[in-house]
XYZ file of N, CA, C and O in Angstrom:
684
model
N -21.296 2.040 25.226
C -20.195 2.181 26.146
C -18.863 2.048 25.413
O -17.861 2.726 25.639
N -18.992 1.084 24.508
C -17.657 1.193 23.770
C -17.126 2.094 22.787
O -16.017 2.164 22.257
N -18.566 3.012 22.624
C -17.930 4.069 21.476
C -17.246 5.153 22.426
O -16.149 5.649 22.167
N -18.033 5.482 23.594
C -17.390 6.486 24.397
C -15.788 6.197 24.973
O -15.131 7.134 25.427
N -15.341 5.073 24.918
C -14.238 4.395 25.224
C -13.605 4.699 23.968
O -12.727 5.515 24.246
N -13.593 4.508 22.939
C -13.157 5.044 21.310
C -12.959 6.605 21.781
O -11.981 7.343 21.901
N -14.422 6.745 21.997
C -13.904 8.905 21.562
C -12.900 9.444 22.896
O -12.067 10.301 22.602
N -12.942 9.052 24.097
C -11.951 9.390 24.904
C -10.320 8.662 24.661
O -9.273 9.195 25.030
N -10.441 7.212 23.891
C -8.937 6.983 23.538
C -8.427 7.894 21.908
O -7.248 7.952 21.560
N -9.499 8.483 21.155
C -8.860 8.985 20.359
C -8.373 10.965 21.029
O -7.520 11.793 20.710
N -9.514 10.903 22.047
C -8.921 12.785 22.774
C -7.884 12.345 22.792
O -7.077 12.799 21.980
N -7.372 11.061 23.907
C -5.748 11.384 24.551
C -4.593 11.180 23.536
O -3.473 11.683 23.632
N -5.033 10.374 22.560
C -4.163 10.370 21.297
C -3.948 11.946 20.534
O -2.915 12.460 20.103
N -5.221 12.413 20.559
C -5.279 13.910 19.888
C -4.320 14.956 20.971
O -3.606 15.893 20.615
N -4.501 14.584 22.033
C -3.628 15.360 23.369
C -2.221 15.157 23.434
O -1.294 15.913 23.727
N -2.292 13.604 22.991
C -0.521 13.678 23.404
C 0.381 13.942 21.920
O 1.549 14.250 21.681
N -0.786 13.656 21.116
C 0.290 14.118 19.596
C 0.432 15.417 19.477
O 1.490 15.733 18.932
N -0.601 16.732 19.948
C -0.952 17.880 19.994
C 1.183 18.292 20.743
O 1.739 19.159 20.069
N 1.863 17.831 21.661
C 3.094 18.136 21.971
C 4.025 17.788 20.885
O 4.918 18.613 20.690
N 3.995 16.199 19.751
C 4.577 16.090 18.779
C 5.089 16.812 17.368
O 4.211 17.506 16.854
N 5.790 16.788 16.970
C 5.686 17.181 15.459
C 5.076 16.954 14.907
O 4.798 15.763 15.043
N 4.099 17.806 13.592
C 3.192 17.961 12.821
C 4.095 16.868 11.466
O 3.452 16.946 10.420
N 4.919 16.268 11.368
C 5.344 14.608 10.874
C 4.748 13.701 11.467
O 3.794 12.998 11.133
N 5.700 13.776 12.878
C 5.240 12.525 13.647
C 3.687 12.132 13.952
O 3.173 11.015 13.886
N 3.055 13.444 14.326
C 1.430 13.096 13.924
C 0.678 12.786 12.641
O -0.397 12.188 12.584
N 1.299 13.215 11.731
C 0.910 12.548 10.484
C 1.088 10.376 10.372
O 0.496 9.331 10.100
N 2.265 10.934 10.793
C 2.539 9.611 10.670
C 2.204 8.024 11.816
O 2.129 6.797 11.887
N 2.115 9.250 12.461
C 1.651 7.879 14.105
C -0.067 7.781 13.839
O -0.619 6.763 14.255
N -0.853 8.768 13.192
C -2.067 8.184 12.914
C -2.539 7.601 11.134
O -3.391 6.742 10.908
N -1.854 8.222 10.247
C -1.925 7.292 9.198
C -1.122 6.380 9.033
O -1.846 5.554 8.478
N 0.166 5.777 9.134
C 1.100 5.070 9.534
C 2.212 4.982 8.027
O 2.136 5.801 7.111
N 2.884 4.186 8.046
C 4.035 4.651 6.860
C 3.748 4.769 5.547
O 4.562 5.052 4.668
N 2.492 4.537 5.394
C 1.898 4.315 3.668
C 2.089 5.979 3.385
O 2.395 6.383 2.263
N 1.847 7.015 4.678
C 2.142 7.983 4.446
C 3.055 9.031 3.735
O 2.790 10.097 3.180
N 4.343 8.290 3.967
C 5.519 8.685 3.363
C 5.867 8.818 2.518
O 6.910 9.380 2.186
N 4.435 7.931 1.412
C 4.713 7.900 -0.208
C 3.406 8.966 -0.653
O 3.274 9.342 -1.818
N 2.666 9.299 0.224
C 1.502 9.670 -0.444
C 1.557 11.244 -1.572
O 1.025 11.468 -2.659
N 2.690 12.311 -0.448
C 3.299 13.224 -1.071
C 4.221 13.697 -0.124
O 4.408 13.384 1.051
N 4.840 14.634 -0.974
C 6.315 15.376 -0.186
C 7.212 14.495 -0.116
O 7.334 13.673 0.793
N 7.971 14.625 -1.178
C 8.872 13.904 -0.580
C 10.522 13.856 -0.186
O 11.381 13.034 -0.505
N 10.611 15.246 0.749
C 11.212 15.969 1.298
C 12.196 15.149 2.201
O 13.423 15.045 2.209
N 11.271 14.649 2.897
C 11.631 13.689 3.549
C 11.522 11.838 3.960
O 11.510 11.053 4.908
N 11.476 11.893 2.846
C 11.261 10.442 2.740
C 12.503 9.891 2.945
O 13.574 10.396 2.606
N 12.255 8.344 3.777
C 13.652 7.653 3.915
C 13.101 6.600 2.628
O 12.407 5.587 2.537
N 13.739 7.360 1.867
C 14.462 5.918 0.945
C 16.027 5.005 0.880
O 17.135 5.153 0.365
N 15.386 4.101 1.662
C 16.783 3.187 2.129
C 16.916 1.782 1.842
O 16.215 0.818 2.149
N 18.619 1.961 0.785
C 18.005 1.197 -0.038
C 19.423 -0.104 0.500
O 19.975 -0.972 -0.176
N 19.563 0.186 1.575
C 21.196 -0.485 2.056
C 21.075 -1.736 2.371
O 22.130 -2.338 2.570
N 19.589 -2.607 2.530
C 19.610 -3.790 3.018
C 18.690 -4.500 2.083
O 17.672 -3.911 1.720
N 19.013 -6.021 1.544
C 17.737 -6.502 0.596
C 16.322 -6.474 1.346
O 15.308 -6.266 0.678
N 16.257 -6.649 2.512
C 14.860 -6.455 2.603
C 13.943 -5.243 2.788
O 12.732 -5.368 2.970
N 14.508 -4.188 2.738
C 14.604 -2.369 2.652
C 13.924 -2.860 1.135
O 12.803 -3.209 0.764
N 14.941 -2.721 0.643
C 15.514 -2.911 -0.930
C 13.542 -3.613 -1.583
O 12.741 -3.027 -2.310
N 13.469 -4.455 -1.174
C 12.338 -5.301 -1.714
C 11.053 -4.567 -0.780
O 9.989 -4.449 -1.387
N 11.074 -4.320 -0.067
C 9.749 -3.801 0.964
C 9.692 -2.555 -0.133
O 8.682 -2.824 -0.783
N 10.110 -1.642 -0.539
C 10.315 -0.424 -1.439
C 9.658 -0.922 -2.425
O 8.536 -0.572 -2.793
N 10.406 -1.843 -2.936
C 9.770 -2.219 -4.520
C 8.679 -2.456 -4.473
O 7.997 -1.932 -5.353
N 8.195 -3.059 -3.781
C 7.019 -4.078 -3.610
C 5.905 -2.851 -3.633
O 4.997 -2.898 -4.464
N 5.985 -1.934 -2.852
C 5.350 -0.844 -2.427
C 5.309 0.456 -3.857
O 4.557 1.393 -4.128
N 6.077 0.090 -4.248
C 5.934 1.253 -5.794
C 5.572 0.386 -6.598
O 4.708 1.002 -7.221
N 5.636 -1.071 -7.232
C 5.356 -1.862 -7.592
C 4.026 -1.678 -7.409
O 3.325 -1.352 -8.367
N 3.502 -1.860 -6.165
C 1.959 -2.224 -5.639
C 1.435 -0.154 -6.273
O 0.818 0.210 -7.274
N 1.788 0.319 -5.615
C 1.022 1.830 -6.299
C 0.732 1.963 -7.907
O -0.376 2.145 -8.413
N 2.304 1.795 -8.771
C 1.803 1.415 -10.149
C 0.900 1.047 -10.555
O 0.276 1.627 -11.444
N 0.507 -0.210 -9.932
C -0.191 -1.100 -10.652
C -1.751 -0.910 -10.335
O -2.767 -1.203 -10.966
N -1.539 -0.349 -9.194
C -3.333 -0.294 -8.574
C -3.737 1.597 -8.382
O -4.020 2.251 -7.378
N -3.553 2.095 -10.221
C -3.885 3.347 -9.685
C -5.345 3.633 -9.730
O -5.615 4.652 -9.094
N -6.423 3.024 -10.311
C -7.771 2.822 -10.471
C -7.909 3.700 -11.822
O -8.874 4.408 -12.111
N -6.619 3.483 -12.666
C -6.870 3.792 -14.459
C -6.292 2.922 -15.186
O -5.083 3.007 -15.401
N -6.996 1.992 -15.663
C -6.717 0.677 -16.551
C -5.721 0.895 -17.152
O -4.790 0.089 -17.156
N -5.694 1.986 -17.769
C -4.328 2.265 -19.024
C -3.317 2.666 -18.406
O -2.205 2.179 -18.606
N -3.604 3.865 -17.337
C -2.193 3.540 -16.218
C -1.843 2.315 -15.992
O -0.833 1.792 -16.463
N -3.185 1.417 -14.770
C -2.236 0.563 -14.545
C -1.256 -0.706 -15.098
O -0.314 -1.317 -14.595
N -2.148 -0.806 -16.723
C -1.092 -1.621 -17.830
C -0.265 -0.588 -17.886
O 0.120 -0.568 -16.717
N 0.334 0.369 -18.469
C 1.538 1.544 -18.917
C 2.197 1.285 -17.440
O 2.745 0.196 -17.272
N 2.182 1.938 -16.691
C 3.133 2.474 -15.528
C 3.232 0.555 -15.038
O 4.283 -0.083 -15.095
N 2.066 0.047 -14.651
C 2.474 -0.974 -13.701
C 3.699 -1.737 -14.730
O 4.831 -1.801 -14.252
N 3.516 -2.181 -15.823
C 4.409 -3.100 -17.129
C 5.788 -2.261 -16.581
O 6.501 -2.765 -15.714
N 6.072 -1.012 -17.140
C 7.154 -0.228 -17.008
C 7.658 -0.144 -15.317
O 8.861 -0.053 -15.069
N 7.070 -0.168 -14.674
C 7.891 -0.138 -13.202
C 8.458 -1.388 -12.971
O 9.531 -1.547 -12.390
N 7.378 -2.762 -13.659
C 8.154 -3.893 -13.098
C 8.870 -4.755 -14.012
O 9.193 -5.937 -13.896
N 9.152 -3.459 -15.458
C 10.922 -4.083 -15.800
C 11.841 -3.285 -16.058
O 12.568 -3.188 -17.046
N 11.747 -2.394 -14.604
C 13.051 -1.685 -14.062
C 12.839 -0.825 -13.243
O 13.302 0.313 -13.307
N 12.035 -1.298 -12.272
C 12.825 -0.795 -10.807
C 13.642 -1.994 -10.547
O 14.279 -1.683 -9.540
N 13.936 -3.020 -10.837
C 15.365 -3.526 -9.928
C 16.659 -3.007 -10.237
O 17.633 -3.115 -9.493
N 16.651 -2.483 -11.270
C 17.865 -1.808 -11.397
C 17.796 -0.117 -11.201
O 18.673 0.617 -11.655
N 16.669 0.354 -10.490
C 16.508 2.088 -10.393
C 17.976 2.100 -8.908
O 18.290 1.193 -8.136
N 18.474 3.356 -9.029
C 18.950 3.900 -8.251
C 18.345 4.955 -7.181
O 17.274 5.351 -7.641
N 18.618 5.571 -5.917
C 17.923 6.485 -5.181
C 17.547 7.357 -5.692
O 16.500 7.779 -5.202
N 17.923 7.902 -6.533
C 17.747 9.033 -7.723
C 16.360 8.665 -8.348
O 15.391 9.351 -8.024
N 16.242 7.874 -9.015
C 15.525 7.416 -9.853
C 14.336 6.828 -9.038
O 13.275 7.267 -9.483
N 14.201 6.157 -8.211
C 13.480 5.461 -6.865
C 12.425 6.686 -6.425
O 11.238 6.415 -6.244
N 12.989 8.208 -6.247
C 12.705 9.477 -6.044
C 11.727 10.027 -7.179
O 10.623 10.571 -7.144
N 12.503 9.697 -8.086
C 11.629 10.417 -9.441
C 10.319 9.639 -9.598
O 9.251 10.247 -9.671
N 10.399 8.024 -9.660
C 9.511 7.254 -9.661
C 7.940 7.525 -8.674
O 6.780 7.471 -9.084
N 8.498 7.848 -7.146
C 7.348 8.424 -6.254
C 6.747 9.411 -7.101
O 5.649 9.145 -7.591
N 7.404 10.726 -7.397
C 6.909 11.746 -8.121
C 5.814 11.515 -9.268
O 4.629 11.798 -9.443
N 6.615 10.995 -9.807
C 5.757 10.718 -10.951
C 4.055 9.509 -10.244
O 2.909 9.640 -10.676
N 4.385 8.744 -9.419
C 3.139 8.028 -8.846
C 2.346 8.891 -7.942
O 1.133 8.683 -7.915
N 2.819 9.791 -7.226
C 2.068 11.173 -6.876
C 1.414 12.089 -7.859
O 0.945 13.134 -7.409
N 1.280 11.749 -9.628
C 0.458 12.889 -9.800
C -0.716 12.460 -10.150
O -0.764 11.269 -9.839
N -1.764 12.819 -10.668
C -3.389 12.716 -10.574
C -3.325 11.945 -12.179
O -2.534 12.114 -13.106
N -4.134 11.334 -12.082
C -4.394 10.059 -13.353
C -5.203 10.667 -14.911
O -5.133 10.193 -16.045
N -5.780 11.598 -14.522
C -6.360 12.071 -15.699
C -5.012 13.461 -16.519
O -5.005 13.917 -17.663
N -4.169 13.719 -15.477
C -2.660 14.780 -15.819
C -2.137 14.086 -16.532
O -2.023 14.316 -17.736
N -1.428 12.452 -15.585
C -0.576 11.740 -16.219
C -0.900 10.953 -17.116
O -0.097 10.028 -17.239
N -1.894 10.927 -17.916
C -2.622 9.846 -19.086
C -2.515 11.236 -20.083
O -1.487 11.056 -20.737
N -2.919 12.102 -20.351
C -2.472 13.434 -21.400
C -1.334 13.873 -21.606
O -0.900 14.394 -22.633
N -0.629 13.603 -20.277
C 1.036 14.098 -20.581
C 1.658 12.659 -21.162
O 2.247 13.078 -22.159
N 1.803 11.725 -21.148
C 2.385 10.681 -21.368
C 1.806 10.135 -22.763
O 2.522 9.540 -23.569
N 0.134 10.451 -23.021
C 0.339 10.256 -24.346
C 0.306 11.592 -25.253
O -0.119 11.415 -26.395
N 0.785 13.204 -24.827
C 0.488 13.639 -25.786
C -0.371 14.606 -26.305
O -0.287 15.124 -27.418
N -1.162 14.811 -25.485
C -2.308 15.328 -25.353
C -2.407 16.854 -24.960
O -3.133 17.778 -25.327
N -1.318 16.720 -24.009
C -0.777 18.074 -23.614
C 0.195 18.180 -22.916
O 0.445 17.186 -22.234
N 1.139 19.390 -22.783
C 2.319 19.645 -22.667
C 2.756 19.553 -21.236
O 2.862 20.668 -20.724
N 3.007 18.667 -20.531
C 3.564 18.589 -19.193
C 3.898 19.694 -18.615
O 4.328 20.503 -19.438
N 3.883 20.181 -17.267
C 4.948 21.225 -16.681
C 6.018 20.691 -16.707
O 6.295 19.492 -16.704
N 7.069 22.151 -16.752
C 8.419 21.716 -16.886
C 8.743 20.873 -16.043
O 9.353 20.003 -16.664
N 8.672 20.485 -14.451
C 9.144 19.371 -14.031
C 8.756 18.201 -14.005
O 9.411 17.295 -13.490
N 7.469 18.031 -14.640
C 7.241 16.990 -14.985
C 8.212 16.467 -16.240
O 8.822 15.399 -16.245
N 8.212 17.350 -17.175
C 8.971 16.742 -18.536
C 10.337 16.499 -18.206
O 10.933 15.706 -18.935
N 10.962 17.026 -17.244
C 12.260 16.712 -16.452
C 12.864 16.075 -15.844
O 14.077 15.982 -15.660
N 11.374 15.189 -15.201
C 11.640 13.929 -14.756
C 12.089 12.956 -15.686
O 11.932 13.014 -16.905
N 12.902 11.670 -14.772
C 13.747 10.871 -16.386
C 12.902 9.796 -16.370
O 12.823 9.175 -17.430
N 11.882 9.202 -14.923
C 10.755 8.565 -15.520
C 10.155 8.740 -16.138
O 10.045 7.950 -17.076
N 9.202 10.081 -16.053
C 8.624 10.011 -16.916
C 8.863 9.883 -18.134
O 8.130 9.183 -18.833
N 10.148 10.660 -18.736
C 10.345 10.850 -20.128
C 10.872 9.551 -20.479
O 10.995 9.402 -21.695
N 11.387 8.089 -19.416
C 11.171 7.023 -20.330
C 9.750 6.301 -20.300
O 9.482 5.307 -20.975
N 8.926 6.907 -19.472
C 7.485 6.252 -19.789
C 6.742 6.766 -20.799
O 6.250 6.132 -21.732
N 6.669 7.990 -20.579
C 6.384 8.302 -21.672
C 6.977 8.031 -23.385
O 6.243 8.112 -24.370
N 8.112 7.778 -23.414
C 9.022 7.523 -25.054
C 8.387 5.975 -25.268
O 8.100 5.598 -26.404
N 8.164 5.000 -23.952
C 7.852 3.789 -24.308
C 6.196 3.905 -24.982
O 5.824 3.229 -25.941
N 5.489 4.724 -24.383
C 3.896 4.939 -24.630
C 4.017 5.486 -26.108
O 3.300 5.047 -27.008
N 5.182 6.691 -26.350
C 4.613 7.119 -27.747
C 5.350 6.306 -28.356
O 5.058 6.799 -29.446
N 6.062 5.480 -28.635
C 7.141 4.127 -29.239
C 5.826 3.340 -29.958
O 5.452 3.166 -31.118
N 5.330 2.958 -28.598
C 3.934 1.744 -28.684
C 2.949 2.352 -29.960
O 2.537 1.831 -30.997
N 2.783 3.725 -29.353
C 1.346 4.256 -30.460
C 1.692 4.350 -31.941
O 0.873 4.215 -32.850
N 3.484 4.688 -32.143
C 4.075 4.867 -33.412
C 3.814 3.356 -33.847
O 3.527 3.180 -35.031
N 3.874 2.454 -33.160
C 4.215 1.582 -34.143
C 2.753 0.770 -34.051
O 2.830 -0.299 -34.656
N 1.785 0.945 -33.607
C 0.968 0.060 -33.488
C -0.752 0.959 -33.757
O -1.822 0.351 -33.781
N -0.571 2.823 -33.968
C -1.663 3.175 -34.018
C -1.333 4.419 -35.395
O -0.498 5.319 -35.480
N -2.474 3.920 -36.383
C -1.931 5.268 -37.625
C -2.528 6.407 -37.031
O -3.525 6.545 -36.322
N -1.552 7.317 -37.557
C -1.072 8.793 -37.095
C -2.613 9.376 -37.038
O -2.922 10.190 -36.167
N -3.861 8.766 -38.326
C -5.189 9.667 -38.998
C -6.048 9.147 -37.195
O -6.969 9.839 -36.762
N -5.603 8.066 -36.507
C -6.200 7.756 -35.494
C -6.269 8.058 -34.095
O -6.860 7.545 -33.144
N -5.326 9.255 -34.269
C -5.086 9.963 -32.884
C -5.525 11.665 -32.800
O -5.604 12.355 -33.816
N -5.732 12.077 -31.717
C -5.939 13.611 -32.033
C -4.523 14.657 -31.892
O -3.537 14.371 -31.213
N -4.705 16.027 -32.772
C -3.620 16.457 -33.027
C -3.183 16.697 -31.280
O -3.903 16.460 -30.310
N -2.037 17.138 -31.286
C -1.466 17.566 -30.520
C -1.698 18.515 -29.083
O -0.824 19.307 -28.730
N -2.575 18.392 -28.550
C -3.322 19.668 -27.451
C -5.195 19.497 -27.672
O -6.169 20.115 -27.243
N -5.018 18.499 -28.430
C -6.761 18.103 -28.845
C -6.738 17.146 -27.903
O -5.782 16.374 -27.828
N -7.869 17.075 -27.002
C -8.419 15.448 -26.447
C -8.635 14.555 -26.730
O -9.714 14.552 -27.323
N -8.138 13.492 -26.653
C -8.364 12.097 -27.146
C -9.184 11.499 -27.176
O -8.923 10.298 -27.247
N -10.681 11.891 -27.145
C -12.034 11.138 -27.140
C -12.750 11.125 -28.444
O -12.934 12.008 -29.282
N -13.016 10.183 -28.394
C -13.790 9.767 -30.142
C -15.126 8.826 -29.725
O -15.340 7.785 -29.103
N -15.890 9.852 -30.459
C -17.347 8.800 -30.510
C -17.362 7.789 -30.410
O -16.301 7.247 -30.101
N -18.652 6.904 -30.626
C -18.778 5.852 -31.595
C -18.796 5.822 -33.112
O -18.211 4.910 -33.697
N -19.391 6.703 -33.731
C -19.582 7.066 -35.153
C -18.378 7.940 -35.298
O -18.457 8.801 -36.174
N -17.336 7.879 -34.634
C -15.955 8.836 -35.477
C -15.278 8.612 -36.606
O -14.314 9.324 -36.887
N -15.776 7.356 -37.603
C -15.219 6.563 -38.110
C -16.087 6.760 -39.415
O -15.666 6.401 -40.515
N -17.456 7.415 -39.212
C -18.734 7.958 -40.294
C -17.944 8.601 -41.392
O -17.325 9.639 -41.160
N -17.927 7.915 -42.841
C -17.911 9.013 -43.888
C -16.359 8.677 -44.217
O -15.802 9.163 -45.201
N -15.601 7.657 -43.158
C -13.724 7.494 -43.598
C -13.759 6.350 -44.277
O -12.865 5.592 -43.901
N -14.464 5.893 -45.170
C -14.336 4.177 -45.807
C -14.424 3.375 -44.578
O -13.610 2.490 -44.314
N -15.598 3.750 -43.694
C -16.368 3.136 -42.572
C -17.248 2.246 -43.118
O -17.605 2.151 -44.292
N -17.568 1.600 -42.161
C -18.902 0.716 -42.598
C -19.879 2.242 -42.248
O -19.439 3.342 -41.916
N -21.307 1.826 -42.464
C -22.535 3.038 -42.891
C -22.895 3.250 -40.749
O -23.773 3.915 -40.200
N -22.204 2.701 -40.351
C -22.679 2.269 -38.671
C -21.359 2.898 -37.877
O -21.239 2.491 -36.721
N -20.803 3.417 -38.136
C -19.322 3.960 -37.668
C -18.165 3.064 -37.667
O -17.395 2.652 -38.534
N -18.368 2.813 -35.744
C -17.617 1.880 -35.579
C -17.014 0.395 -36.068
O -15.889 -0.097 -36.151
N -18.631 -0.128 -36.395
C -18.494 -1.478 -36.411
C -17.913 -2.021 -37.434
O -17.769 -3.242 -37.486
């Protein structure tokens, strides 16, 4: 009895949003998490009151950090949370963008791997997330340990066979 009570309160919901805007129904059944997910055409980013101001952060803050790619979420989450307090609407904008694209794109473009679309490379997040990622690898990974330029970054276990390796590759 209670599911039929469910499927007739979700018809009249489906009925009365069916007169709404194709927004407002987006948004009255997934609710504001929506606004970041994509498009962001229309997004209110409002940044006029501290608690606006911090509900925002908190919320790009929280996406950074929990994209379900380890190396994203150390890279992007570290870099969003020492400086979005000082991002501007501009920048606040670019930041969504860049947390809207797909995790296996933004881990090749940022280290390297391959050549961004032009608006991606245009963005000014990215290009300081990315300068901090290749900064890190310059100074902390030799050049013989990365793949060239448009090559994939995956290496065996035994990739290491035959370079003044131990006889076992890796180890």
């Amino acid at each position: 009895m209670a599911s039929l009570r469910r499927v007739f309160r979700l018809r009249e919901a489906l009925m009365l949003s069916a007169t709404r805007s194709p927004q407002s129904l987006v948004r009255s059944h997934v609710g504001p998490v929506s606004r970041f997910s994509s498009g962001h055409g229309s997004v209110d980013v409002d940044l006029s009151d501290e608690e606006r101001r911090r509900r925002l952060h908190n919320r790009l803050l929280y996406r950074s950090r929990q994209r379900g790619f380890l190396e994203l979420d150390l890279v992007v989450g570290t870099w969003v949370e020492e400086h979005i307090r000082g991002m501007d609407e501009l920048h606040i904008r670019a930041l969504m963008d860049v947390l809207d694209l797909e995790n296996p794109d933004l881990w090749k473009w940022l280290t390297s791997q391959e050549e961004p679309p032009e608006a991606v490379r245009t963005n000014p997040v990215f290009s300081a997330i990315q300068s901090k990622v290749m900064g890190n690898l310059d100074s902390h990974a030799a050049p013989e340990t990365r793949a060239n330029p448009g090559q994939p970054w995956v290496r065996g276990w035994d990739d290491k066979r035959g370079m003044q390796g131990g006889p076992f590759g890796n180890q």
